[in-house]
Tab-separated table of C-alpha atoms in Angstrom:
chain	number	residue	atom	x	y	z
A	1226	MET	CA	91.827	-62.108	43.879
A	1227	ALA	CA	91.172	-65.311	41.908
A	1228	ILE	CA	89.588	-68.087	43.964
A	1229	GLY	CA	88.685	-67.786	47.642
A	1230	VAL	CA	85.861	-65.241	47.465
A	1231	VAL	CA	84.499	-64.872	51.011
A	1232	HIS	CA	80.717	-65.106	51.220
A	1233	ASN	CA	80.474	-63.098	54.446
A	1234	GLU	CA	81.958	-60.090	52.643
A	1235	SER	CA	78.918	-59.942	50.352
A	1236	SER	CA	76.431	-57.064	50.185
A	1237	ILE	CA	73.199	-56.230	48.388
A	1238	ALA	CA	71.567	-52.956	47.352
A	1239	LEU	CA	67.916	-52.699	46.289
A	1240	LYS	CA	66.401	-49.932	44.138
A	1241	ALA	CA	62.832	-49.355	42.965
A	1242	GLU	CA	62.525	-49.468	39.182
A	1243	VAL	CA	60.909	-46.774	37.066
A	1244	THR	CA	60.338	-49.243	34.226
A	1245	GLU	CA	59.986	-52.907	35.120
A	1246	GLY	CA	63.018	-54.830	33.923
A	1247	THR	CA	65.229	-51.765	33.401
A	1248	TYR	CA	68.117	-52.014	35.866
A	1249	VAL	CA	68.537	-49.161	38.376
A	1250	PRO	CA	71.998	-48.993	40.008
A	1251	ALA	CA	72.669	-48.177	43.648
A	1252	ALA	CA	72.908	-44.425	44.164
A	1253	ALA	CA	73.825	-44.117	47.857
A	1254	ALA	CA	75.235	-46.026	50.821
A	1255	THR	CA	71.702	-46.233	52.262
A	1256	ASP	CA	70.439	-48.246	49.277
A	1257	TYR	CA	72.037	-51.333	50.817
A	1258	VAL	CA	70.064	-53.799	52.914
A	1259	GLU	CA	71.559	-55.547	55.945
A	1260	CYS	CA	70.751	-59.167	55.160
A	1261	LEU	CA	71.260	-62.245	57.271
A	1262	SER	CA	74.445	-64.117	56.370
A	1263	SER	CA	72.492	-67.309	55.727
A	1264	GLY	CA	69.738	-67.554	53.130
A	1265	LEU	CA	70.526	-64.693	50.738
A	1266	GLU	CA	70.318	-66.049	47.208
A	1267	LEU	CA	69.661	-64.735	43.708
A	1268	VAL	CA	70.047	-67.440	41.071
A	1269	LYS	CA	69.605	-67.092	37.317
A	1270	ASN	CA	68.264	-70.070	35.408
A	1271	THR	CA	67.412	-70.517	31.746
A	1272	GLU	CA	65.102	-73.113	30.316
A	1273	GLU	CA	66.927	-75.791	28.337
A	1274	LEU	CA	65.296	-76.462	24.982
A	1275	ALA	CA	66.234	-80.030	24.077
A	1276	ARG	CA	66.362	-80.923	20.360
A	1277	ASP	CA	65.199	-84.475	19.773
A	1278	THR	CA	66.250	-84.982	16.154
A	1279	LEU	CA	67.345	-87.863	13.942
A	1280	GLY	CA	70.892	-87.912	12.545
A	1281	GLY	CA	72.104	-91.480	12.290
A	1282	THR	CA	73.226	-91.625	15.952
A	1283	VAL	CA	71.635	-91.862	19.383
A	1284	GLU	CA	73.793	-89.017	20.658
A	1285	SER	CA	72.094	-85.829	21.802
A	1286	GLU	CA	71.918	-82.814	19.563
A	1287	ALA	CA	73.090	-79.452	20.924
A	1288	SER	CA	70.339	-77.834	22.966
A	1289	ARG	CA	69.222	-74.199	22.941
A	1290	THR	CA	68.191	-71.968	25.832
A	1291	GLY	CA	64.832	-70.310	26.318
A	1292	VAL	CA	63.416	-67.755	28.734
A	1293	PRO	CA	65.735	-66.677	31.608
A	1294	GLU	CA	64.395	-66.228	35.119
A	1295	VAL	CA	65.903	-65.188	38.418
A	1296	SER	CA	64.690	-66.592	41.728
A	1297	GLY	CA	65.917	-66.407	45.277
A	1298	SER	CA	65.357	-65.134	48.800
A	1299	ILE	CA	66.252	-62.043	50.806
A	1300	PRO	CA	66.280	-62.643	54.596
A	1301	VAL	CA	66.594	-59.747	57.058
A	1302	GLU	CA	65.974	-59.019	60.719
A	1303	LEU	CA	62.499	-57.642	61.414
A	1304	ARG	CA	63.040	-54.132	62.749
A	1305	ALA	CA	61.903	-50.532	62.602
A	1306	SER	CA	63.635	-47.402	61.435
A	1307	ALA	CA	65.762	-45.508	63.950
A	1308	THR	CA	63.550	-42.502	63.126
A	1309	GLU	CA	60.093	-42.649	64.687
A	1310	GLY	CA	57.527	-43.306	61.970
A	1311	GLY	CA	60.185	-43.767	59.281
A	1312	TYR	CA	60.274	-46.581	56.762
A	1313	PRO	CA	62.835	-49.280	57.667
A	1314	GLN	CA	65.763	-49.348	55.252
A	1315	SER	CA	66.095	-53.117	55.579
A	1316	LEU	CA	62.460	-53.782	54.584
A	1317	ASP	CA	61.088	-50.855	52.603
A	1318	ILE	CA	61.695	-52.062	49.044
A	1319	GLN	CA	60.573	-55.620	49.805
A	1320	LEU	CA	57.331	-54.515	51.505
A	1321	ARG	CA	56.522	-52.076	48.699
A	1322	SER	CA	56.833	-55.000	46.278
A	1323	LEU	CA	55.016	-57.504	48.517
A	1324	LEU	CA	52.083	-55.326	49.663
A	1325	GLY	CA	52.231	-52.225	47.471
A	1326	GLY	CA	50.833	-49.574	49.804
A	1327	ARG	CA	52.674	-47.422	52.323
A	1328	ARG	CA	51.902	-44.225	54.217
A	1329	THR	CA	53.156	-42.188	57.157
A	1330	ALA	CA	51.408	-40.221	59.880
A	1331	ALA	CA	53.079	-37.577	62.024
A	1332	THR	CA	52.985	-37.219	65.795
A	1333	ALA	CA	49.787	-35.814	67.329
A	1334	ASN	CA	48.693	-34.858	70.850
A	1335	THR	CA	45.282	-35.663	72.284
A	1336	THR	CA	42.987	-33.084	73.829
A	1337	THR	CA	40.683	-34.102	76.704
A	1338	GLY	CA	38.175	-36.804	77.486
A	1339	ALA	CA	40.098	-39.883	76.308
A	1340	THR	CA	38.855	-43.347	77.225
A	1341	SER	CA	40.648	-46.675	77.086
A	1342	THR	CA	39.362	-47.188	73.519
A	1343	VAL	CA	38.804	-43.687	72.070
A	1344	LEU	CA	41.314	-40.831	71.828
A	1345	THR	CA	40.244	-37.292	70.931
A	1346	PHE	CA	42.270	-34.674	69.014
A	1347	THR	CA	41.731	-31.240	67.555
A	1348	SER	CA	42.723	-33.020	64.353
A	1349	HIS	CA	44.965	-35.987	63.575
A	1350	PRO	CA	46.763	-37.651	60.615
A	1351	PHE	CA	46.050	-41.298	61.454
A	1352	LEU	CA	44.081	-43.735	59.302
A	1353	LYS	CA	42.110	-46.890	59.937
A	1354	GLY	CA	44.560	-49.791	60.027
A	1355	ASP	CA	47.500	-47.855	61.471
A	1356	SER	CA	48.925	-49.143	64.733
A	1357	VAL	CA	49.820	-46.285	67.071
A	1358	LEU	CA	51.985	-45.868	70.138
A	1359	VAL	CA	50.264	-44.033	73.012
A	1360	LYS	CA	53.031	-42.417	75.070
A	1361	GLU	CA	51.428	-42.354	78.503
A	1362	ALA	CA	54.295	-41.698	80.947
A	1363	GLY	CA	55.583	-45.021	82.288
A	1364	ALA	CA	52.805	-46.940	80.502
A	1365	PHE	CA	53.455	-46.938	76.754
A	1366	GLU	CA	51.118	-49.131	74.678
A	1367	VAL	CA	50.468	-49.873	71.004
A	1368	ARG	CA	47.009	-50.442	69.572
A	1369	PRO	CA	45.571	-50.756	66.057
A	1370	ILE	CA	42.986	-48.257	64.844
A	1371	SER	CA	39.636	-49.791	63.910
A	1372	ALA	CA	37.706	-46.565	63.220
A	1373	ILE	CA	38.358	-42.841	62.820
A	1374	THR	CA	36.626	-39.484	62.572
A	1375	SER	CA	38.325	-36.170	61.862
A	1376	THR	CA	38.922	-35.731	65.609
A	1377	THR	CA	38.965	-39.267	67.076
A	1378	ILE	CA	40.605	-42.650	66.716
A	1379	THR	CA	39.054	-45.832	68.088
A	1380	PHE	CA	40.814	-48.989	69.219
A	1381	PRO	CA	39.150	-52.407	68.827
A	1382	PHE	CA	40.125	-53.362	72.369
A	1383	ALA	CA	41.075	-51.356	75.421
A	1384	LEU	CA	44.448	-50.096	76.557
A	1385	ASP	CA	45.655	-52.262	79.449
A	1386	ASN	CA	46.374	-49.206	81.580
A	1387	GLY	CA	43.013	-47.558	80.988
A	1388	ALA	CA	42.330	-44.054	79.716
A	1389	PRO	CA	45.509	-42.021	79.106
A	1390	SER	CA	46.104	-38.523	80.425
A	1391	ASP	CA	44.906	-35.413	78.621
A	1392	GLY	CA	47.421	-34.115	76.083
A	1393	VAL	CA	49.176	-37.444	75.673
A	1394	THR	CA	51.446	-37.835	72.647
A	1395	VAL	CA	50.655	-40.413	69.979
A	1396	ALA	CA	53.816	-41.296	68.076
A	1397	ALA	CA	54.470	-41.005	64.348
A	1398	VAL	CA	53.993	-44.219	62.397
A	1399	GLY	CA	54.807	-45.687	58.992
A	1400	THR	CA	52.385	-48.357	57.734
A	1401	TYR	CA	52.439	-50.824	54.843
A	1402	TYR	CA	49.180	-52.299	53.592
A	1403	HIS	CA	47.644	-54.257	50.721
A	1404	ASP	CA	47.549	-52.187	47.528
A	1405	THR	CA	49.102	-54.507	44.965
A	1406	VAL	CA	48.043	-52.297	42.049
A	1407	ASN	CA	50.938	-50.080	43.187
A	1408	ALA	CA	53.378	-52.891	44.028
A	1409	ILE	CA	56.820	-52.068	42.649
A	1410	SER	CA	59.453	-54.020	40.776
A	1411	PHE	CA	63.055	-53.476	41.829
A	1412	SER	CA	66.686	-54.036	40.917
A	1413	ALA	CA	69.422	-55.617	43.016
A	1414	GLU	CA	73.152	-55.029	43.022
A	1415	TYR	CA	74.341	-58.305	44.541
A	1416	ASN	CA	78.044	-58.215	45.385
A	1417	ILE	CA	79.293	-61.745	46.009
A	1418	GLY	CA	82.220	-61.505	48.396
A	1419	ASN	CA	82.578	-57.888	47.212
A	1420	GLU	CA	84.474	-59.273	44.224
A	1421	ILE	CA	81.782	-60.403	41.772
A	1422	GLN	CA	78.728	-58.290	41.000
A	1423	ASP	CA	75.371	-59.542	39.754
A	1424	GLN	CA	73.025	-56.855	38.432
A	1425	VAL	CA	69.496	-58.248	38.692
A	1426	ASP	CA	66.444	-56.552	37.219
A	1427	GLY	CA	62.670	-56.958	37.232
A	1428	LEU	CA	62.470	-58.390	40.742
A	1429	ARG	CA	59.142	-58.868	42.500
A	1430	VAL	CA	58.385	-60.387	45.902
A	1431	THR	CA	56.309	-63.571	45.715
A	1432	SER	CA	56.091	-64.152	49.470
A	1433	GLY	CA	57.110	-62.633	52.771
A	1434	ALA	CA	57.217	-64.388	56.126
A	1435	ILE	CA	57.784	-63.384	59.733
A	1436	GLU	CA	59.835	-66.213	61.190
A	1437	ASN	CA	61.779	-66.959	64.371
A	1438	TRP	CA	59.188	-65.085	66.491
A	1439	THR	CA	59.665	-67.223	69.575
A	1440	VAL	CA	60.311	-66.342	73.211
A	1441	GLY	CA	63.482	-64.301	73.682
A	1442	THR	CA	64.721	-64.311	70.070
A	1443	ILE	CA	65.228	-61.856	67.210
A	1444	PRO	CA	62.404	-62.240	64.658
A	1445	THR	CA	63.229	-62.279	60.956
A	1446	PHE	CA	61.468	-61.441	57.712
A	1447	THR	CA	62.290	-63.494	54.623
A	1448	CYS	CA	61.116	-62.638	51.121
A	1449	ALA	CA	61.056	-64.985	48.160
A	1450	VAL	CA	61.576	-63.179	44.857
A	1451	VAL	CA	61.424	-63.731	41.108
A	1452	GLY	CA	63.091	-61.549	38.500
A	1453	GLN	CA	63.633	-61.157	34.793
A	1454	ASP	CA	67.373	-61.281	34.179
A	1455	SER	CA	70.827	-60.967	35.678
A	1456	ALA	CA	74.216	-59.827	34.358
A	1457	ARG	CA	77.554	-60.698	36.046
A	1458	SER	CA	80.761	-58.665	36.110
A	1459	ASN	CA	84.036	-58.472	38.006
A	1460	ASP	CA	83.117	-55.452	40.128
A	1461	THR	CA	82.960	-54.449	43.785
A	1462	GLN	CA	80.117	-52.716	45.620
A	1463	SER	CA	79.331	-49.223	44.347
A	1464	TYR	CA	79.220	-47.707	47.869
A	1465	THR	CA	80.197	-48.732	51.378
A	1466	PRO	CA	76.897	-49.852	52.967
A	1467	ASN	CA	75.482	-47.678	55.744
A	1468	PHE	CA	72.793	-49.257	57.932
A	1469	THR	CA	72.585	-46.620	60.673
A	1470	ALA	CA	69.117	-45.473	59.552
A	1471	ASP	CA	67.617	-48.631	61.048
A	1472	ALA	CA	67.066	-49.403	64.716
A	1473	LEU	CA	68.360	-52.480	66.453
A	1474	PRO	CA	66.039	-55.462	66.023
A	1475	PRO	CA	63.690	-56.095	68.946
A	1476	VAL	CA	63.941	-59.170	71.140
A	1477	THR	CA	60.621	-60.970	71.571
A	1478	LEU	CA	60.104	-60.247	75.258
A	1479	GLU	CA	56.929	-58.365	76.251
A	1480	ALA	CA	55.928	-59.094	72.645
A	1481	CYS	CA	52.236	-59.616	73.274
A	1482	LEU	CA	49.544	-61.213	71.111
A	1483	TRP	CA	45.808	-60.538	70.924
A	1484	VAL	CA	43.351	-62.772	69.064
A	1485	GLY	CA	39.784	-61.512	68.878
A	1486	GLY	CA	40.779	-58.697	71.250
A	1487	ALA	CA	41.896	-61.100	74.005
A	1488	LYS	CA	45.520	-61.110	75.139
A	1489	LEU	CA	46.904	-64.637	74.974
A	1490	SER	CA	49.943	-66.319	76.491
A	1491	TYR	CA	51.955	-68.090	73.796
A	1492	SER	CA	55.502	-69.096	72.891
A	1493	GLU	CA	55.677	-68.699	69.102
A	1494	LEU	CA	53.861	-67.231	66.116
A	1495	SER	CA	54.377	-66.735	62.400
A	1496	LEU	CA	52.911	-64.717	59.544
A	1497	SER	CA	52.966	-65.570	55.838
A	1498	ILE	CA	51.967	-63.289	52.949
A	1499	GLU	CA	51.934	-65.118	49.639
A	1500	ASN	CA	51.516	-63.446	46.264
A	1501	GLU	CA	50.438	-65.434	43.245
A	1502	VAL	CA	52.594	-63.925	40.499
A	1503	SER	CA	52.000	-64.418	36.792
A	1504	PRO	CA	54.572	-63.642	34.072
A	1505	ILE	CA	53.641	-61.392	31.157
A	1506	THR	CA	55.178	-63.516	28.407
A	1507	ASP	CA	55.969	-61.775	25.112
A	1508	ALA	CA	57.736	-63.338	22.131
A	1509	CYS	CA	58.509	-59.851	20.819
A	1510	VAL	CA	61.017	-59.025	23.599
A	1511	ALA	CA	64.513	-60.467	24.018
A	1512	SER	CA	63.899	-61.811	27.520
A	1513	GLY	CA	60.618	-63.484	26.544
A	1514	LYS	CA	58.539	-61.520	29.055
A	1515	GLN	CA	57.677	-57.964	29.953
A	1516	GLY	CA	57.519	-58.603	33.687
A	1517	HIS	CA	55.224	-60.059	36.336
A	1518	ARG	CA	51.888	-59.126	37.865
A	1519	ILE	CA	50.303	-60.108	41.180
A	1520	ILE	CA	47.052	-61.946	40.475
A	1521	GLY	CA	46.255	-63.200	43.984
A	1522	GLN	CA	47.285	-62.815	47.610
A	1523	LYS	CA	46.898	-65.027	50.671
A	1524	VAL	CA	47.680	-63.952	54.252
A	1525	SER	CA	47.928	-66.650	56.909
A	1526	PHE	CA	48.884	-66.575	60.588
A	1527	SER	CA	49.712	-69.257	63.114
A	1528	ALA	CA	50.332	-69.232	66.861
A	1529	ASN	CA	50.341	-71.639	69.786
A	1530	PRO	CA	48.525	-69.997	72.725
A	1531	TYR	CA	48.377	-72.141	75.836
A	1532	MET	CA	45.071	-73.876	76.491
A	1533	ASP	CA	43.015	-72.094	79.169
A	1534	ASP	CA	40.278	-74.024	80.967
A	1535	THR	CA	38.433	-70.776	81.799
A	1536	THR	CA	37.714	-69.718	78.214
A	1537	PHE	CA	37.038	-71.354	74.855
A	1538	ALA	CA	36.726	-68.140	72.832
A	1539	THR	CA	38.979	-69.164	69.943
A	1540	TYR	CA	37.458	-72.654	69.819
A	1541	THR	CA	33.951	-71.183	69.682
A	1542	SER	CA	35.009	-68.751	66.956
A	1543	TRP	CA	36.411	-71.668	64.951
A	1544	GLU	CA	33.292	-73.834	65.443
A	1545	ASN	CA	30.980	-70.975	64.437
A	1546	ASN	CA	33.178	-69.815	61.538
A	1547	SER	CA	33.072	-66.343	63.083
A	1548	ASP	CA	35.453	-63.536	62.177
A	1549	THR	CA	38.348	-62.885	64.512
A	1550	SER	CA	41.284	-60.470	64.532
A	1551	VAL	CA	45.018	-60.724	65.209
A	1552	PHE	CA	47.377	-58.128	66.665
A	1553	PHE	CA	50.928	-58.439	67.905
A	1554	TYR	CA	53.950	-56.213	68.364
A	1555	ALA	CA	57.526	-56.097	69.626
A	1556	PHE	CA	59.722	-53.147	70.622
A	1557	ASN	CA	63.001	-51.937	72.060
A	1558	PRO	CA	62.630	-50.885	75.714
A	1559	SER	CA	64.047	-47.581	76.949
A	1560	SER	CA	65.859	-46.880	80.212
A	1561	THR	CA	62.549	-45.665	81.688
A	1562	THR	CA	60.398	-48.492	83.018
A	1563	GLY	CA	57.250	-49.001	80.970
A	1564	GLU	CA	58.461	-46.957	77.998
A	1565	PHE	CA	59.844	-48.055	74.637
A	1566	SER	CA	60.399	-47.135	71.007
A	1567	GLU	CA	61.190	-48.687	67.617
A	1568	ALA	CA	58.133	-50.913	67.657
A	1569	VAL	CA	57.012	-53.296	64.914
A	1570	ALA	CA	53.270	-54.128	64.882
A	1571	VAL	CA	51.044	-56.345	62.729
A	1572	TRP	CA	47.255	-55.988	62.546
A	1573	ILE	CA	44.876	-58.396	60.817
A	1574	PRO	CA	41.409	-56.827	61.242
A	1575	GLN	CA	39.419	-59.834	60.080
A	1576	GLY	CA	40.144	-63.498	59.484
A	1577	LYS	CA	38.798	-66.998	59.930
A	1578	ILE	CA	40.293	-69.645	62.199
A	1579	THR	CA	40.862	-72.476	59.730
A	1580	ALA	CA	42.420	-75.001	62.133
A	1581	HIS	CA	42.260	-75.456	65.905
A	1582	PRO	CA	44.016	-78.721	66.825
A	1583	THR	CA	45.592	-79.456	70.187
A	1584	GLY	CA	49.320	-78.838	70.285
A	1585	ASP	CA	52.170	-79.275	72.716
A	1586	ALA	CA	54.810	-76.839	73.969
A	1587	ASN	CA	57.309	-78.453	76.310
A	1588	GLY	CA	54.644	-80.821	77.609
A	1589	LEU	CA	51.993	-78.111	78.029
A	1590	ALA	CA	48.768	-78.223	75.999
A	1591	THR	CA	48.311	-75.489	73.394
A	1592	ASP	CA	45.808	-74.449	70.764
A	1593	ALA	CA	47.638	-74.713	67.437
A	1594	LEU	CA	45.778	-71.869	65.735
A	1595	GLU	CA	45.772	-71.326	61.987
A	1596	ILE	CA	44.074	-68.118	60.800
A	1597	LYS	CA	43.505	-66.898	57.243
A	1598	ALA	CA	42.969	-63.166	56.746
A	1599	HIS	CA	40.341	-61.825	54.380
A	1600	ARG	CA	39.306	-58.430	53.073
A	1601	SER	CA	36.427	-56.322	54.357
A	1602	SER	CA	36.051	-53.192	52.232
A	1603	GLY	CA	39.280	-53.876	50.312
A	1604	ASN	CA	42.997	-53.139	50.784
A	1605	ASP	CA	42.533	-54.021	54.451
A	1606	SER	CA	43.498	-57.653	55.011
A	1607	VAL	CA	46.832	-56.943	56.756
A	1608	PHE	CA	48.742	-53.910	58.031
A	1609	MET	CA	52.394	-53.719	59.137
A	1610	SER	CA	53.315	-50.626	61.154
A	1611	PHE	CA	56.734	-49.336	62.174
A	1612	ILE	CA	56.865	-46.787	64.990
């Protein structure tokens, strides 16, 4: 083929790097990420070094080029793995670069004496910050863990259906969390129309955002990235992509939101995680830099809960500059009423409401909440769990 490369035949594979800036090729069909057809972009730019010299003419002198840099975005559907507690293929590399920390916990069964906020086990693998699925028959629910002992987990607010039965199963979960010391760099094999291949190295995520979380839609997660360099060749994809390890994306129905432990009615929300990334410039290397490091992180959340004339809890929290929390999740329902799987949950244990103006949703008054997360003991400002 010469001209006429079809964009919708493109594909992209992502691989964690051992050494930042050293390209790692795709090694399997499952290294590919199922991106949205609109918004995927990896662009290489080089700084133009203009030469303003005198030579008996006003014409420009030939310029030189300086440090190359790659920038772009990787948009995907927000979804869980098809394996309970597994890491989602479509998001794993990006979240490891954005947040840095990840962990899994296996399934566990409770013993006796559970309440609506405390579950008891002989022992359990869960950690503070994980969001867990309590599989009470016909009444599945997800809650974040705010405290643990070797035999108990505690929820910050009660299960809607009250205390679960003895011996209830708590599902396996995979959780990503702030630990940017261990944030990875990664390589991308970007196949444009499956005819032209860009090999991009030294990529790091500078921001990640949950978008399109509105009533009855499929939410998305878009990452902005920067990288060190890119090489282009006339090659096709190394493997035929296989995306079967991931579940279908959830539709935002029964996708509930809690702020300060109170369940709120709302129509849309968003989450933004922004990393301040600094280049390690080095005149002794050919690319002009050794890589990038994360030097700051900001987590912000917004939602539009409907105004309620029976409570002013969020307004009071804003006025008093009190801490609040945020929790929301979506899932794929099963054929059994009240049961589901493949849930995606986000937990912000502590944050400040930074704005509380009056909004409007189809003529109905809302609270246009803006919340900024902050750390408590460290590595605990935001948690994303996949169940």
